[in-house]
């Protein structure tokens, strides 16, 4: 293992990811499904290429993030190597997504990852990980020291809670939970905080007030804020925000920083860029939106962690470089109109209150 390689990635040797479609890979950004019976053989080959300095095409997601100046999943894994991956050899980290059941239809999501999206689009689309994959997970479980769970939504229904509660060696786990927050079970958070070695909560919140409610539909900001503060009061700085930057929330970034400073002051915000659908990305922002962020960030004098500063400076530079892309802006307007219409049509036939 060559940890000094500029393209070294611990995930390739240490992590197993299985998503709600049953696809097997080292991480959620990897561009290839690996047959489960050949997983360790194939990933060892890719790891060797990365450790020789090769930017393999399957890792385009990270290369693109790094080119744009933000911290990639790969770089974050390198930064946390000693804590998360150095303890045990072989696969000791898992990213498991049992199903696509979710009570939100976020604007950048789709039916493959949200059953509510499927419902509002009139589809019957439910995905589950499958028993073969579950058996493989359990066969490796004793060596696992870090377990990440994502959905769908981790607290929508009992499946994820039961999965964690029945996971061997739970008391030695770093449990890394991604959640839309409004569904979060605070009693379970308290229990896992006491039962696991460490509990990390990653709160998918991309703005406050109306910005949150537009993106994380049909979530209510008042409930998200209340539950975020409750969880933060239990686990402190192990509570983090995952803020997915897109054109719709570019103007609200500094407002979110100010809210964080007041409500959950020792939490860190992990900023990432929405890359798809492209018409919602920062590339589809207007000059007015970019100028607003630039001016607000110029005037911001509150706290920033090293990573927050690094990532927001990268976003700042992107905003300085980008020009209006008329085609993308028009596609964004079309996409927003489509989403508004199908949300309203669904609400006219169903009661939704989260």
CSV table of C-alpha atoms in Angstrom, one decimal:
chain,number,residue,atom,x,y,z
A,1,UNK,CA,0.0,0.0,0.0
A,2,UNK,CA,1.4,3.4,-1.0
A,3,UNK,CA,-0.3,6.0,1.1
A,4,UNK,CA,2.0,8.7,-0.3
A,5,UNK,CA,0.5,8.5,-3.8
A,6,UNK,CA,-1.4,11.7,-4.8
A,7,UNK,CA,-4.3,9.5,-5.9
A,8,UNK,CA,-4.3,7.1,-2.9
A,9,UNK,CA,-7.8,6.2,-1.7
A,10,UNK,CA,-8.4,4.2,1.5
A,11,UNK,CA,-11.9,3.3,0.4
A,12,UNK,CA,-10.6,1.1,-2.4
A,13,UNK,CA,-9.0,-1.3,0.0
A,14,UNK,CA,-11.1,-0.8,3.1
A,15,UNK,CA,-14.8,0.0,2.2
A,16,UNK,CA,-17.7,-1.9,0.8
A,17,UNK,CA,-20.6,0.1,-0.5
A,18,UNK,CA,-23.9,-1.5,-1.5
A,19,UNK,CA,-26.6,0.8,-2.7
A,20,UNK,CA,-30.4,0.5,-2.8
A,21,UNK,CA,-30.2,-0.9,-6.3
A,22,UNK,CA,-27.9,-3.7,-5.1
A,23,UNK,CA,-24.9,-2.3,-6.9
A,24,UNK,CA,-21.6,-3.1,-5.2
A,25,UNK,CA,-18.6,-0.6,-5.3
A,26,UNK,CA,-16.0,1.0,-3.0
A,27,UNK,CA,-18.0,4.2,-2.6
A,28,UNK,CA,-21.2,5.9,-3.9
A,29,UNK,CA,-19.3,7.9,-6.5
A,30,UNK,CA,-17.5,4.9,-8.1
A,31,UNK,CA,-18.6,4.5,-11.7
A,32,UNK,CA,-18.7,0.7,-12.0
A,33,UNK,CA,-20.7,-2.1,-10.4
A,34,UNK,CA,-18.3,-4.9,-9.2
A,35,UNK,CA,-19.7,-8.5,-8.9
A,36,UNK,CA,-19.8,-9.3,-5.2
A,37,UNK,CA,-17.9,-12.6,-5.6
A,38,UNK,CA,-15.0,-10.8,-7.2
A,39,UNK,CA,-15.1,-7.6,-5.1
A,40,UNK,CA,-11.9,-7.9,-3.1
A,41,UNK,CA,-9.9,-9.1,-6.2
A,42,UNK,CA,-11.1,-6.3,-8.4
A,43,UNK,CA,-10.7,-3.5,-5.8
A,44,UNK,CA,-7.2,-4.6,-5.0
A,45,UNK,CA,-6.3,-4.1,-8.7
A,46,UNK,CA,-7.9,-0.7,-8.8
A,47,UNK,CA,-6.2,0.2,-5.5
A,48,UNK,CA,-2.8,-0.7,-7.0
A,49,UNK,CA,-3.4,1.6,-10.0
A,50,UNK,CA,-4.4,4.5,-7.7
A,51,UNK,CA,-1.4,4.0,-5.6
A,52,UNK,CA,0.8,4.2,-8.7
A,53,UNK,CA,-0.6,7.6,-9.3
A,54,UNK,CA,-3.2,6.8,-12.0
A,55,UNK,CA,-6.5,8.7,-12.1
A,56,UNK,CA,-8.7,5.8,-13.0
A,57,UNK,CA,-11.9,6.8,-14.9
A,58,UNK,CA,-14.2,5.0,-12.5
A,59,UNK,CA,-13.3,7.8,-9.9
A,60,UNK,CA,-14.3,10.7,-12.1
A,61,UNK,CA,-16.6,12.1,-9.4
A,62,UNK,CA,-13.7,12.8,-7.1
A,63,UNK,CA,-11.4,14.0,-9.8
A,64,UNK,CA,-14.0,16.5,-10.9
A,65,UNK,CA,-14.6,17.7,-7.3
A,66,UNK,CA,-10.9,18.1,-6.8
A,67,UNK,CA,-10.5,20.0,-10.1
A,68,UNK,CA,-13.2,22.4,-8.9
A,69,UNK,CA,-11.3,23.0,-5.6
A,70,UNK,CA,-13.5,21.3,-3.1
A,71,UNK,CA,-12.6,18.4,-0.8
A,72,UNK,CA,-13.6,15.1,-2.4
A,73,UNK,CA,-14.8,11.9,-0.8
A,74,UNK,CA,-11.3,10.5,-1.5
A,75,UNK,CA,-9.5,13.3,0.2
A,76,UNK,CA,-11.8,13.2,3.2
A,77,UNK,CA,-11.1,9.4,3.5
A,78,UNK,CA,-7.3,10.2,3.4
A,79,UNK,CA,-7.7,12.8,6.1
A,80,UNK,CA,-9.6,10.4,8.3
A,81,UNK,CA,-7.5,7.3,7.5
A,82,UNK,CA,-6.1,6.7,11.0
A,83,UNK,CA,-9.5,7.0,12.7
A,84,UNK,CA,-11.6,5.1,10.2
A,85,UNK,CA,-9.4,2.6,8.3
A,86,UNK,CA,-6.1,1.9,9.9
A,87,UNK,CA,-7.4,-0.2,12.8
A,88,UNK,CA,-8.1,-3.4,10.9
A,89,UNK,CA,-6.8,-4.7,7.5
A,90,UNK,CA,-9.2,-5.6,4.7
A,91,UNK,CA,-12.8,-4.4,4.5
A,92,UNK,CA,-13.5,-2.6,7.8
A,93,UNK,CA,-15.8,0.1,6.6
A,94,UNK,CA,-19.3,-0.2,5.0
A,95,UNK,CA,-21.6,2.2,3.4
A,96,UNK,CA,-25.0,0.4,3.3
A,97,UNK,CA,-28.2,1.7,1.7
A,98,UNK,CA,-30.9,-0.9,2.4
A,99,UNK,CA,-33.7,0.6,0.2
A,100,UNK,CA,-35.0,3.7,-1.5
A,101,UNK,CA,-37.9,4.3,0.9
A,102,UNK,CA,-38.1,8.0,1.7
A,103,UNK,CA,-40.8,10.5,2.8
A,104,UNK,CA,-39.2,13.4,0.9
A,105,UNK,CA,-39.0,14.3,-2.8
A,106,UNK,CA,-36.0,16.7,-2.8
A,107,UNK,CA,-35.6,18.7,-5.9
A,108,UNK,CA,-32.3,17.2,-7.0
A,109,UNK,CA,-33.3,13.6,-6.2
A,110,UNK,CA,-35.3,11.0,-8.2
A,111,UNK,CA,-37.5,7.9,-7.9
A,112,UNK,CA,-34.5,5.4,-7.8
A,113,UNK,CA,-33.6,7.0,-4.4
A,114,UNK,CA,-37.0,8.1,-3.1
A,115,UNK,CA,-40.3,6.3,-3.0
A,116,UNK,CA,-42.1,9.6,-2.6
A,117,UNK,CA,-40.6,10.8,-5.8
A,118,UNK,CA,-41.9,7.6,-7.4
A,119,UNK,CA,-45.4,8.3,-6.0
A,120,UNK,CA,-45.6,11.9,-7.2
A,121,UNK,CA,-44.5,10.8,-10.7
A,122,UNK,CA,-47.0,8.0,-10.7
A,123,UNK,CA,-44.4,5.2,-10.7
A,124,UNK,CA,-44.2,2.0,-8.7
A,125,UNK,CA,-40.5,1.9,-7.9
A,126,UNK,CA,-39.2,0.3,-4.8
A,127,UNK,CA,-35.6,-0.9,-4.5
A,128,UNK,CA,-34.0,-3.1,-1.8
A,129,UNK,CA,-30.5,-4.4,-1.3
A,130,UNK,CA,-31.4,-8.1,-1.5
A,131,UNK,CA,-30.6,-11.1,0.7
A,132,UNK,CA,-27.5,-12.2,-1.1
A,133,UNK,CA,-25.9,-8.8,-0.4
A,134,UNK,CA,-27.1,-8.9,3.2
A,135,UNK,CA,-25.5,-12.2,3.8
A,136,UNK,CA,-22.2,-10.9,2.4
A,137,UNK,CA,-22.4,-7.9,4.7
A,138,UNK,CA,-22.9,-10.1,7.7
A,139,UNK,CA,-20.0,-12.4,6.7
A,140,UNK,CA,-17.6,-9.5,7.0
A,141,UNK,CA,-19.3,-7.7,9.9
A,142,UNK,CA,-16.9,-8.8,12.7
A,143,UNK,CA,-14.1,-6.9,11.0
A,144,UNK,CA,-16.1,-3.7,10.5
A,145,UNK,CA,-15.3,-0.7,12.7
A,146,UNK,CA,-17.1,2.0,10.7
A,147,UNK,CA,-20.7,1.6,9.4
A,148,UNK,CA,-22.3,4.3,7.3
A,149,UNK,CA,-26.1,4.1,6.7
A,150,UNK,CA,-28.0,6.0,4.1
A,151,UNK,CA,-31.3,5.5,2.3
A,152,UNK,CA,-33.7,6.5,1.1
A,153,UNK,CA,-34.1,7.8,4.6
A,154,UNK,CA,-32.4,6.1,7.5
A,155,UNK,CA,-35.3,6.8,9.9
A,156,UNK,CA,-38.2,6.2,7.5
A,157,UNK,CA,-39.6,2.9,8.8
A,158,UNK,CA,-37.8,0.4,11.1
A,159,UNK,CA,-35.4,-1.3,8.6
A,160,UNK,CA,-32.2,0.7,9.2
A,161,UNK,CA,-32.7,0.9,13.0
A,162,UNK,CA,-33.2,-2.9,13.1
A,163,UNK,CA,-30.2,-3.4,10.8
A,164,UNK,CA,-27.9,-1.4,13.2
A,165,UNK,CA,-29.3,-2.9,16.3
A,166,UNK,CA,-28.7,-6.4,15.0
A,167,UNK,CA,-25.2,-5.6,13.6
A,168,UNK,CA,-22.5,-7.7,15.2
A,169,UNK,CA,-19.9,-5.8,17.2
A,170,UNK,CA,-22.1,-2.7,17.4
A,171,UNK,CA,-20.3,-1.4,20.6
A,172,UNK,CA,-17.1,-1.1,18.6
A,173,UNK,CA,-18.6,0.8,15.6
A,174,UNK,CA,-18.1,4.3,14.4
A,175,UNK,CA,-21.7,4.7,13.3
A,176,UNK,CA,-22.1,7.3,10.5
A,177,UNK,CA,-25.8,8.1,9.9
A,178,UNK,CA,-27.1,10.3,7.0
A,179,UNK,CA,-30.6,11.6,7.6
A,180,UNK,CA,-33.1,14.2,6.3
A,181,UNK,CA,-33.4,15.2,10.0
A,182,UNK,CA,-37.2,15.7,10.1
A,183,UNK,CA,-37.7,11.9,10.3
A,184,UNK,CA,-34.9,11.5,12.9
A,185,UNK,CA,-35.8,9.5,16.0
A,186,UNK,CA,-34.2,11.4,18.9
A,187,UNK,CA,-34.6,8.5,21.3
A,188,UNK,CA,-32.7,6.2,18.9
A,189,UNK,CA,-30.0,8.9,18.6
A,190,UNK,CA,-29.7,9.0,22.4
A,191,UNK,CA,-29.4,5.2,22.5
A,192,UNK,CA,-26.9,4.8,19.7
A,193,UNK,CA,-24.8,7.5,21.3
A,194,UNK,CA,-24.5,5.3,24.4
A,195,UNK,CA,-24.3,2.0,22.6
A,196,UNK,CA,-21.8,2.6,19.8
A,197,UNK,CA,-18.1,3.6,20.1
A,198,UNK,CA,-19.0,6.9,18.3
A,199,UNK,CA,-22.1,8.2,16.6
A,200,UNK,CA,-21.8,10.7,13.8
A,201,UNK,CA,-24.9,12.4,12.4
A,202,UNK,CA,-24.8,13.9,8.9
A,203,UNK,CA,-27.8,16.2,8.5
A,204,UNK,CA,-28.9,16.8,4.9
A,205,UNK,CA,-29.9,20.5,5.3
A,206,UNK,CA,-29.3,22.8,2.4
A,207,UNK,CA,-30.7,26.1,3.7
A,208,UNK,CA,-33.1,27.6,6.2
A,209,UNK,CA,-36.8,28.6,6.1
A,210,UNK,CA,-38.3,28.7,2.6
A,211,UNK,CA,-35.0,27.6,0.9
A,212,UNK,CA,-35.0,24.4,3.0
A,213,UNK,CA,-38.7,23.8,2.3
A,214,UNK,CA,-38.3,24.3,-1.5
A,215,UNK,CA,-35.4,21.9,-1.7
A,216,UNK,CA,-36.2,19.3,0.9
A,217,UNK,CA,-39.9,19.0,0.1
A,218,UNK,CA,-42.3,18.5,1.9
A,219,UNK,CA,-40.2,19.0,5.0
A,220,UNK,CA,-41.0,21.8,7.4
A,221,UNK,CA,-38.1,24.0,8.5
A,222,UNK,CA,-39.5,24.4,12.0
A,223,UNK,CA,-39.3,20.6,12.5
A,224,UNK,CA,-35.9,20.3,10.9
A,225,UNK,CA,-34.5,23.0,13.1
A,226,UNK,CA,-35.9,21.6,16.3
A,227,UNK,CA,-34.6,18.1,15.6
A,228,UNK,CA,-31.2,19.3,14.5
A,229,UNK,CA,-30.8,21.2,17.8
A,230,UNK,CA,-32.0,18.3,19.8
A,231,UNK,CA,-29.5,15.9,18.2
A,232,UNK,CA,-26.7,18.5,18.5
A,233,UNK,CA,-27.4,18.8,22.2
A,234,UNK,CA,-26.8,15.1,22.5
A,235,UNK,CA,-23.7,14.5,20.4
A,236,UNK,CA,-22.2,18.0,20.0
A,237,UNK,CA,-19.5,18.4,17.3
A,238,UNK,CA,-20.2,14.8,16.1
A,239,UNK,CA,-23.3,16.4,14.5
A,240,UNK,CA,-22.5,17.7,11.0
A,241,UNK,CA,-24.5,19.4,8.3
A,242,UNK,CA,-24.3,18.2,4.7
A,243,UNK,CA,-25.1,21.2,2.5
A,244,UNK,CA,-25.4,20.4,-1.2
A,245,UNK,CA,-24.8,23.6,-3.1
A,246,UNK,CA,-27.0,24.3,-6.1
A,247,UNK,CA,-28.2,27.4,-7.9
A,248,UNK,CA,-31.3,27.5,-5.7
A,249,UNK,CA,-29.4,27.9,-2.5
A,250,UNK,CA,-26.3,29.8,-3.5
A,251,UNK,CA,-27.7,33.0,-2.1
A,252,UNK,CA,-28.5,31.4,1.3
A,253,UNK,CA,-25.1,30.0,2.1
A,254,UNK,CA,-24.1,32.9,4.4
A,255,UNK,CA,-27.5,32.9,6.1
A,256,UNK,CA,-26.9,29.2,6.8
A,257,UNK,CA,-23.5,29.9,8.3
A,258,UNK,CA,-25.1,32.5,10.6
A,259,UNK,CA,-27.8,30.1,11.6
A,260,UNK,CA,-25.2,27.4,12.4
A,261,UNK,CA,-23.2,29.8,14.5
A,262,UNK,CA,-26.2,30.5,16.6
A,263,UNK,CA,-28.0,27.1,16.7
A,264,UNK,CA,-25.3,24.4,16.5
A,265,UNK,CA,-22.1,26.4,16.9
A,266,UNK,CA,-19.6,23.5,17.2
A,267,UNK,CA,-21.0,21.6,14.2
A,268,UNK,CA,-19.2,21.6,10.9
A,269,UNK,CA,-20.8,22.1,7.5
A,270,UNK,CA,-19.6,19.7,4.8
A,271,UNK,CA,-20.2,21.6,1.5
A,272,UNK,CA,-20.5,19.7,-1.7
A,273,UNK,CA,-21.7,20.5,-5.2
A,274,UNK,CA,-24.9,19.2,-6.8
A,275,UNK,CA,-23.5,17.8,-10.1
A,276,UNK,CA,-26.8,16.3,-11.4
A,277,UNK,CA,-29.2,17.1,-12.6
A,278,UNK,CA,-27.0,19.6,-14.3
A,279,UNK,CA,-29.8,22.1,-14.7
A,280,UNK,CA,-29.9,22.5,-10.9
A,281,UNK,CA,-26.2,22.9,-10.4
A,282,UNK,CA,-24.2,26.0,-9.7
A,283,UNK,CA,-23.5,26.1,-13.4
A,284,UNK,CA,-27.2,27.0,-14.0
A,285,UNK,CA,-27.0,30.0,-11.6
A,286,UNK,CA,-27.5,33.5,-12.7
A,287,UNK,CA,-25.1,36.4,-12.5
A,288,UNK,CA,-27.3,38.0,-9.9
A,289,UNK,CA,-27.2,34.8,-7.7
A,290,UNK,CA,-23.4,34.5,-8.0
A,291,UNK,CA,-22.9,38.2,-7.2
A,292,UNK,CA,-25.1,37.9,-4.2
A,293,UNK,CA,-23.0,35.1,-2.8
A,294,UNK,CA,-19.8,36.8,-3.6
A,295,UNK,CA,-20.9,40.0,-1.8
A,296,UNK,CA,-22.3,38.2,1.2
A,297,UNK,CA,-19.2,36.1,1.6
A,298,UNK,CA,-17.0,39.2,1.3
A,299,UNK,CA,-18.9,40.7,4.3
A,300,UNK,CA,-19.1,37.5,6.4
A,301,UNK,CA,-16.9,37.7,9.5
A,302,UNK,CA,-18.2,34.7,11.4
A,303,UNK,CA,-16.4,31.4,12.2
A,304,UNK,CA,-15.3,29.0,9.5
A,305,UNK,CA,-13.5,25.6,10.0
A,306,UNK,CA,-10.5,25.0,7.8
A,307,UNK,CA,-12.5,22.7,5.5
A,308,UNK,CA,-15.4,25.2,5.3
A,309,UNK,CA,-13.0,28.0,4.4
A,310,UNK,CA,-11.3,25.8,1.8
A,311,UNK,CA,-14.6,24.7,0.2
A,312,UNK,CA,-16.2,28.1,0.2
A,313,UNK,CA,-13.2,29.8,-1.3
A,314,UNK,CA,-13.4,27.2,-4.1
A,315,UNK,CA,-17.1,28.1,-4.6
A,316,UNK,CA,-16.3,31.8,-4.5
A,317,UNK,CA,-13.7,31.3,-7.2
A,318,UNK,CA,-16.2,29.3,-9.3
A,319,UNK,CA,-18.7,32.1,-9.0
A,320,UNK,CA,-16.1,34.6,-10.2
A,321,UNK,CA,-15.3,32.4,-13.2
A,322,UNK,CA,-18.8,31.3,-14.4
A,323,UNK,CA,-20.8,33.2,-17.0
A,324,UNK,CA,-24.6,32.8,-17.5
A,325,UNK,CA,-25.4,29.6,-19.5
A,326,UNK,CA,-28.7,30.5,-21.1
A,327,UNK,CA,-29.5,26.9,-22.1
A,328,UNK,CA,-28.9,25.6,-18.6
A,329,UNK,CA,-30.8,28.5,-17.0
A,330,UNK,CA,-33.8,27.7,-19.3
A,331,UNK,CA,-33.5,24.0,-18.5
A,332,UNK,CA,-33.5,24.9,-14.8
A,333,UNK,CA,-36.7,27.0,-15.2
A,334,UNK,CA,-38.4,24.1,-17.0
A,335,UNK,CA,-37.3,21.6,-14.4
A,336,UNK,CA,-38.5,23.9,-11.6
A,337,UNK,CA,-41.9,24.3,-13.3
A,338,UNK,CA,-42.2,20.6,-13.7
A,339,UNK,CA,-41.4,19.9,-10.1
A,340,UNK,CA,-43.9,22.5,-8.9
A,341,UNK,CA,-46.7,21.1,-11.0
A,342,UNK,CA,-46.3,17.5,-9.9
A,343,UNK,CA,-45.9,18.5,-6.3
A,344,UNK,CA,-49.1,20.5,-6.4
A,345,UNK,CA,-50.9,17.7,-8.2
A,346,UNK,CA,-49.8,15.2,-5.5
A,347,UNK,CA,-50.9,17.5,-2.7
A,348,UNK,CA,-54.3,17.9,-4.3
A,349,UNK,CA,-54.8,14.1,-3.9
A,350,UNK,CA,-52.8,13.4,-0.7
A,351,UNK,CA,-52.2,14.8,2.7
A,352,UNK,CA,-48.5,15.3,3.4
A,353,UNK,CA,-47.2,16.6,6.7
A,354,UNK,CA,-43.6,16.1,7.7
